[in-house]
Structure formats: C-alpha cells, structure tokens
Coordinates of C-alpha atoms in Angstrom, one line a residue:
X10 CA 30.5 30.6 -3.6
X11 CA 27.6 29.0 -1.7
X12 CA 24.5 31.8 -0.6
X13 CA 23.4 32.1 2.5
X14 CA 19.4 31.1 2.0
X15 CA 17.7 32.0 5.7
X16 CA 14.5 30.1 5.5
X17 CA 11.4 29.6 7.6
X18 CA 10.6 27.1 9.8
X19 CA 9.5 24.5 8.4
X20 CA 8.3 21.1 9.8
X21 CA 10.3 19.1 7.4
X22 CA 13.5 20.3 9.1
X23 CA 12.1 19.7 12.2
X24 CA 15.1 18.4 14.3
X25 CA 13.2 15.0 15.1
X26 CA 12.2 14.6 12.0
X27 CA 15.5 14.7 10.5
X28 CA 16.7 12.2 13.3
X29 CA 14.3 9.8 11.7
X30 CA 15.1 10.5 8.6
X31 CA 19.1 9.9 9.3
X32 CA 17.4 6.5 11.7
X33 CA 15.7 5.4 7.9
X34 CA 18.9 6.0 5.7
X35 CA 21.2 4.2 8.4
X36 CA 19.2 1.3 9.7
X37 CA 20.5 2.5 13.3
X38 CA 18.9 4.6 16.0
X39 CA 20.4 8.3 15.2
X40 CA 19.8 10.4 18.3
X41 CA 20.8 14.2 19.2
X42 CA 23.3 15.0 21.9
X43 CA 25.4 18.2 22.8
X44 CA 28.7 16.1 22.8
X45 CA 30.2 15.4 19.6
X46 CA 29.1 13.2 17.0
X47 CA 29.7 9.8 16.5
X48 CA 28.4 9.9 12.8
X49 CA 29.6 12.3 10.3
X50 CA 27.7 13.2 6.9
X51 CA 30.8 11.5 5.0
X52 CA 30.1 8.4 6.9
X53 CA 26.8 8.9 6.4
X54 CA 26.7 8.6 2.4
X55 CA 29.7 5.9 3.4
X56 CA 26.9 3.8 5.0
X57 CA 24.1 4.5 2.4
X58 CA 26.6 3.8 -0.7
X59 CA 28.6 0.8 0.7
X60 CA 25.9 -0.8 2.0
X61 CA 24.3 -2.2 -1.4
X62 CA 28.0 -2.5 -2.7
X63 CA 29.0 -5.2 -0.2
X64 CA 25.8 -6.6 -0.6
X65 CA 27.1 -6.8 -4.5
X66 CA 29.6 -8.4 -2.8
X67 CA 28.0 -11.3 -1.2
X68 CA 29.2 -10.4 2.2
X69 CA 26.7 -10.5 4.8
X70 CA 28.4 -8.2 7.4
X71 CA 31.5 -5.4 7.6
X72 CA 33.4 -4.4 10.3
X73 CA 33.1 -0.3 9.9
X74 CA 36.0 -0.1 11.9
X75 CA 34.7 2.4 13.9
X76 CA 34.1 2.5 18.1
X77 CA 30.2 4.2 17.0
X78 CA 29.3 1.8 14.5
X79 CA 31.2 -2.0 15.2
X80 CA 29.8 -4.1 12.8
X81 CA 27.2 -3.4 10.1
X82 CA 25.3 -6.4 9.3
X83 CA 23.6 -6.3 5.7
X84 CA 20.8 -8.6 6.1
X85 CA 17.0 -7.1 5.5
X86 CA 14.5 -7.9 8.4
X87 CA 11.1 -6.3 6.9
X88 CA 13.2 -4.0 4.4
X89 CA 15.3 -2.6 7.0
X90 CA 19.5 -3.2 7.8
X91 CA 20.6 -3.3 11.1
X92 CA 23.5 -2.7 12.7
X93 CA 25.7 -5.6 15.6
X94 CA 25.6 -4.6 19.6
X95 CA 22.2 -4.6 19.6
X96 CA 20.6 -2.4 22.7
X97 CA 18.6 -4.1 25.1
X98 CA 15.6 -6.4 24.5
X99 CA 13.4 -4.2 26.5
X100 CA 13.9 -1.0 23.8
X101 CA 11.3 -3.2 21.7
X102 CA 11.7 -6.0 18.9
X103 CA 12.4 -4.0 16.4
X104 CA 15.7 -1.3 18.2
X105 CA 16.6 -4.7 19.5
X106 CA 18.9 -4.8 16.1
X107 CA 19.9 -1.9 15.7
X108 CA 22.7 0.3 17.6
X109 CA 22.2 3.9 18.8
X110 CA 24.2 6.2 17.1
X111 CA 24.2 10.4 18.6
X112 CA 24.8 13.1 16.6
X113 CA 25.6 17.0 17.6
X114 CA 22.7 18.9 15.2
X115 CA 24.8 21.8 15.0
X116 CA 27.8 19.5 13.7
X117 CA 26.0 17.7 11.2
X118 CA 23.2 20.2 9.6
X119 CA 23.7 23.6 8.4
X120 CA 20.5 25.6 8.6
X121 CA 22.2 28.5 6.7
X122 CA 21.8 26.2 3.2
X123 CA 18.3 24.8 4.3
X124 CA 16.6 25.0 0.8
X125 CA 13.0 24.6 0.0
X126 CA 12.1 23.6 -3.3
X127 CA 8.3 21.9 -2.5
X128 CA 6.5 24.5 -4.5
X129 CA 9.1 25.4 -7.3
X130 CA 8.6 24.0 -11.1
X131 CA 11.7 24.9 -13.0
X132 CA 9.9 23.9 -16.5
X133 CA 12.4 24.5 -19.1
X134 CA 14.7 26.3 -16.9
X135 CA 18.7 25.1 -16.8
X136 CA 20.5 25.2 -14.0
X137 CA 23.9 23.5 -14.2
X138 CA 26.7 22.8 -11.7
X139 CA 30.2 21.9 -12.9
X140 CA 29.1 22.5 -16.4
X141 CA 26.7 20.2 -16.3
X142 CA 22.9 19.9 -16.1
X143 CA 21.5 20.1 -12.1
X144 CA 18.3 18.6 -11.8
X145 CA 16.6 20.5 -8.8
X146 CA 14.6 18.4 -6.7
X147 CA 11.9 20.0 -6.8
X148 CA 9.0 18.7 -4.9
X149 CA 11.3 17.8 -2.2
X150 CA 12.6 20.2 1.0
X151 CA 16.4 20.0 1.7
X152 CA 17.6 19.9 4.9
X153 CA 21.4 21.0 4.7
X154 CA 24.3 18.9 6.3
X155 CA 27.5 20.5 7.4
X156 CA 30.1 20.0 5.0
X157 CA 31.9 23.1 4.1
X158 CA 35.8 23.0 5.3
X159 CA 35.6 19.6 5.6
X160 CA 38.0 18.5 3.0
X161 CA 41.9 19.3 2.3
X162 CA 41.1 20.2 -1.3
X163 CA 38.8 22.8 -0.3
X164 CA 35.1 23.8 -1.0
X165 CA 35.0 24.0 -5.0
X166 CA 33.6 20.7 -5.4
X167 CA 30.3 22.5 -4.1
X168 CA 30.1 25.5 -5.6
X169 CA 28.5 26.1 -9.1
X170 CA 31.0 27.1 -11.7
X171 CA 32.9 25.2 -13.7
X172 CA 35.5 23.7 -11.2
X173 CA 32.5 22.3 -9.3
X174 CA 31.2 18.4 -8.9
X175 CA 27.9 17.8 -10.8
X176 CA 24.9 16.6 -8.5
X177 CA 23.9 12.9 -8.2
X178 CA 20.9 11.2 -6.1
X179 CA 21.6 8.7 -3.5
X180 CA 18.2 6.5 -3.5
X181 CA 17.8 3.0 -1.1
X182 CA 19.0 0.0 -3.3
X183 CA 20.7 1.4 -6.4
X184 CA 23.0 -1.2 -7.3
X185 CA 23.9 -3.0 -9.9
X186 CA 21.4 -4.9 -11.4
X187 CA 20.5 -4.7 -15.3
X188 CA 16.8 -3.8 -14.0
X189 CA 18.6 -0.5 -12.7
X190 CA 21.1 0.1 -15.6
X191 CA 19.2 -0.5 -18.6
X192 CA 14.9 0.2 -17.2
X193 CA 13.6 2.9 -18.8
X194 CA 10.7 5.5 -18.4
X195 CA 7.8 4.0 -20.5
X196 CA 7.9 1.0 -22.4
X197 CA 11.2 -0.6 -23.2
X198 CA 13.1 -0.6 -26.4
X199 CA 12.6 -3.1 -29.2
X200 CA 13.8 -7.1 -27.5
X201 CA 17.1 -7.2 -29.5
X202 CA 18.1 -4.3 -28.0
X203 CA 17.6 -4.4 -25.2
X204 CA 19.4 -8.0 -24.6
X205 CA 22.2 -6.8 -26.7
X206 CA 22.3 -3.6 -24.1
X207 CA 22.6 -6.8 -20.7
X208 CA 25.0 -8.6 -22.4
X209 CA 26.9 -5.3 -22.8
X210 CA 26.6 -4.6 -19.1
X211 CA 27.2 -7.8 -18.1
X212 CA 30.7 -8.0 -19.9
X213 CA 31.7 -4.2 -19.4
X214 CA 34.1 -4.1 -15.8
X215 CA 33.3 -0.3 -15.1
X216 CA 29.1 -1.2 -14.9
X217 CA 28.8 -4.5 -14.1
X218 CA 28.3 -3.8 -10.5
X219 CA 31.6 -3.1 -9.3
X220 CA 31.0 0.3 -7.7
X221 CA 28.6 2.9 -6.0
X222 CA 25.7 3.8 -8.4
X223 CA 23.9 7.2 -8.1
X224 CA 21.5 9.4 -10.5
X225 CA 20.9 12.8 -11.3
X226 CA 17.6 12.2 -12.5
X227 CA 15.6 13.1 -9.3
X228 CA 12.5 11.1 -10.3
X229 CA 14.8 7.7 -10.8
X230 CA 16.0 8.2 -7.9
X231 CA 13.1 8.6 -6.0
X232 CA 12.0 5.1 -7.2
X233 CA 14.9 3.5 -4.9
X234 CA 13.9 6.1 -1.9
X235 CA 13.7 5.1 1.4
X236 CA 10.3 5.7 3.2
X237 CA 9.2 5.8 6.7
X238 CA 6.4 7.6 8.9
X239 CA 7.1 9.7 11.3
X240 CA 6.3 10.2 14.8
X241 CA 6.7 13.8 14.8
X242 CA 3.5 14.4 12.7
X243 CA 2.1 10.4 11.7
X244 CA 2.7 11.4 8.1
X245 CA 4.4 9.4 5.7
X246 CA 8.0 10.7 4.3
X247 CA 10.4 10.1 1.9
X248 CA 14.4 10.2 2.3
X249 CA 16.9 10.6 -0.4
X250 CA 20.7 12.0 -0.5
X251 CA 21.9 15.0 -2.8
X252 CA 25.2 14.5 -3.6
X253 CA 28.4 16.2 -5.5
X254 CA 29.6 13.6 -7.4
X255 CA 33.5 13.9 -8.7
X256 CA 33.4 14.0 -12.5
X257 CA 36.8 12.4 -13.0
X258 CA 35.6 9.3 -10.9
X259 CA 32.4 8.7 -12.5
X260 CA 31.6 6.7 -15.4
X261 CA 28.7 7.0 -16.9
X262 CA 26.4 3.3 -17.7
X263 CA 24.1 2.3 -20.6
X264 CA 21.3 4.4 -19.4
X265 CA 23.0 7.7 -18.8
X266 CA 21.0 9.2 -16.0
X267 CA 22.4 6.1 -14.0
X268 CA 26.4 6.7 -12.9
X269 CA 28.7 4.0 -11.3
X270 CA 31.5 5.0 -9.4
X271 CA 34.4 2.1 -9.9
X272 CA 35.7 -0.2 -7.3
X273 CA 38.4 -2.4 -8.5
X274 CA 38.4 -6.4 -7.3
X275 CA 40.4 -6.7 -4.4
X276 CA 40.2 -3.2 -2.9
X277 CA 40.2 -3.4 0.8
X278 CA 37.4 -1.4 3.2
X279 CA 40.0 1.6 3.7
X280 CA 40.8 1.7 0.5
X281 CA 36.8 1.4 -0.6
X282 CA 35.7 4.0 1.7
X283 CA 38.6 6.6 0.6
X284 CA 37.4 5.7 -3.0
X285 CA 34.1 7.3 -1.9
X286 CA 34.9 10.4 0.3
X287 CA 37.0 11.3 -2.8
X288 CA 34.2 10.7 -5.5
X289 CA 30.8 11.0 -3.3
X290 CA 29.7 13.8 -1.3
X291 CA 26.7 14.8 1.1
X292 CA 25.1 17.8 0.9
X293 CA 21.5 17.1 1.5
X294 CA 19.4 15.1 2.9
X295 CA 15.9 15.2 0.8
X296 CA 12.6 14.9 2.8
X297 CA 8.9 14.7 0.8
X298 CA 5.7 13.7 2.0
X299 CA 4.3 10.9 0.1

C-alpha cells in the first residue's frame, strides 16, 4: 500500500511552477481552474509517449479526438510542439501556437505522495518495485499526480510488492533511433559489435521503433529531459515523467536500461492509446534545477 509522506513546502511544487512544468511536457498552455479538468495525468503521459511515436510514424499532425485538445500538430518550432486552435495573435508569437488547456490542481496532483528526493544518495541501497530494481530519482523533487482509483483493475500496479509495475522514465524524444537503443555510458563497444548490435535492431519488429520507449535508468533519462525556465523564480528546470510500466507489455531492447512498449503496424489511435493506459502509467512528474 502507498504511505502517506506529508512534506514541506517546497518551491518545486509550487502550483505555478508545476503549471509550467505540465505547459513544457505538453507543448500547450496548462492553466489552473476550479472546474474540472480538461487534461488528465493518463492523457498526459498519452501526449508525452505518442507524440515521438507518430513522429516515428511520419505523420505530421493527430486528431486527439478530444473537445480540450483538437488536433496535435507534431512539428518543432525552436524545440517546442504545438498544438491546432491557436489562441489569439495578441497572447504573443510564441502562445499564438499553442492551445490553452485548464486543469483542477486538486484533480490532477496529490500532495499526500509529494516526495522529495533532492538530498538523498541511496549508494548501494536496493529498492525494488514489482520485483525488480527501482532506481530513485534522486536529485530530483517529485510532485505527485492523482492516480489512485483511477483504473478498473485497481491500485496494485503502484504499490511495491510483487504484484506491482516496475518504474520507467518518460524523458523528451525517446524514440526509436539506434543512437537511443544501442549508446552507451562511456566509450562504445569494439566497431563490429556495435554494427552487428544496429543491424539487429534494425531487423528485430518489437525494437525497431514500433512503440513507446521509456528507461529506468534515471540518468538516461534525464538526457532526453525537457527544460524550461521558469517565471515563478527565473531559474532554470528540468521535467521528466516517473512512470509504472506493465511488465507483461514491455519488452526489453539491446541496451537493457532502454524498454519499448510494442505497437503493431496498423493499430488505429484508439486502439494506440488503450495500448498505453494499459502498459504506461503517471505517477510523477520530476522537477530539478539545472
């Protein structure tokens, strides 16, 4: 079962400061409102995920099918996606391509969970969850989303025994691309192997691109981590997602800190996003100061 963890204020979970956060991951304009929310933390890790899938794709705009969002477009202007219905011209060049999406804070976070891991070094400390290892992210402060009693099949997939999903990493631009699979920490293997290792992702189906890549390596993923300043404090932040990641879904590539989660040719955007909600899940949402 999850523990409550009551923790201090703290600027990183500074409502407006998570708003930009959510504005960095999404490419839209996420604002707060006391109504309900247009965006939940499903669709949010459906928007980070999908986005460098379809881009996999070659398709250069999806209809989300949803009133909120319309159309996402997946072309970069200066690193950053944007979103159809743009708001007026007046808002400024740049919120000129995006869409404003509002969210209800107490909907979408859950202070209870906030967890602050910016001064911890585990060291050779294990922690696991679902039997196997869990990375913490230490360094990092974790702002909790609001996810428990959310799905039919109950709340094991986050909990920490055995029955529960091991942790992944969501960073910006994790596809599929050798440079991803195969890089490693320090210098490379030997030349032969390390062709013979593309040629083998190349030709495999299940890591070829195909699918939704995450980590649970924390440091890889912070590589492909989104970064904006802020204009809470004028400091300069990193984003990532902490995700439960469905064992039975996964499959693990050449470099096994990098997993792909499958999409098979031909699957259609329902059928794509209900491949996600049912091997992907939010938890988290990472904030560091660079």
């Amino acid at each position: 079962m999850l523990r409550s963890l009551l923790l201090p204020f703290s600027t990183m979970s500074d409502p407006k400061l998570c708003l930009e956060a959510l504005s960095a991951l999404t490419g839209c304009n996420v604002e707060s409102t006391t109504g309900s929310s247009q965006l939940t933390p499903q669709d949010l890790v459906n928007i980070v995920a999908l986005r460098e899938f379809y881009k996999q794709e070659g398709l250069k705009q999806i209809d989300y099918q949803s009133e909120s969002l319309g159309t996402l477009s997946l072309q970069d202007l200066d690193d950053k996606d944007m979103y159809s219905s743009p708001p007026a011209l007046t808002e400024g060049a740049e919120a000129s391509f995006k869409t404003t999406v509002k969210i209800n804070l107490d909907e979408f976070f859950h202070s209870q969970y906030n967890y602050d891991f910016t001064k911890l070094k585990d060291g050779d400390k294990t922690f696991l969850r679902g039997n196997e290892q869990y990375v913490r992210p230490c360094g990092w402060n974790r702002v909790a989303l609001r996810v428990t009693n959310k799905y039919d099949d109950g709340d094991q997939w986050l909990g920490t025994g055995n029955d529960a999903w091991p942790v992944s990493y969501q960073g910006h631009k994790m596809d599929g691309s050798p440079g991803i699979i195969l890089a490693r920490d320090g210098n490379p293997d030997d030349e032969p192997n390390f062709l013979e290792a593309c040629v083998e992702h190349l030709v495999n189906e299940k890591t070829r691109g195909n699918g939704v890549y995450s980590t649970p390596n924390i440091k890889m993923a912070e590589k492909y981590c989104k970064t904006f300043k802020s204009k809470v404090d004028g400091m300069m932040y990193k984003v990532l997602l902490q995700n439960r990641i469905n064992p039975e879904r996964r499959e693990k590539c050449q470099r096994e800190d990098v997993w792909v989660v499958y999409i098979p040719e031909g699957t259609n955007n329902i059928q794509t996003k209900a491949i996600v909600q049912e091997s992907i899940r939010p938890y988290g949402l990472l904030l560091k100061h660079v």
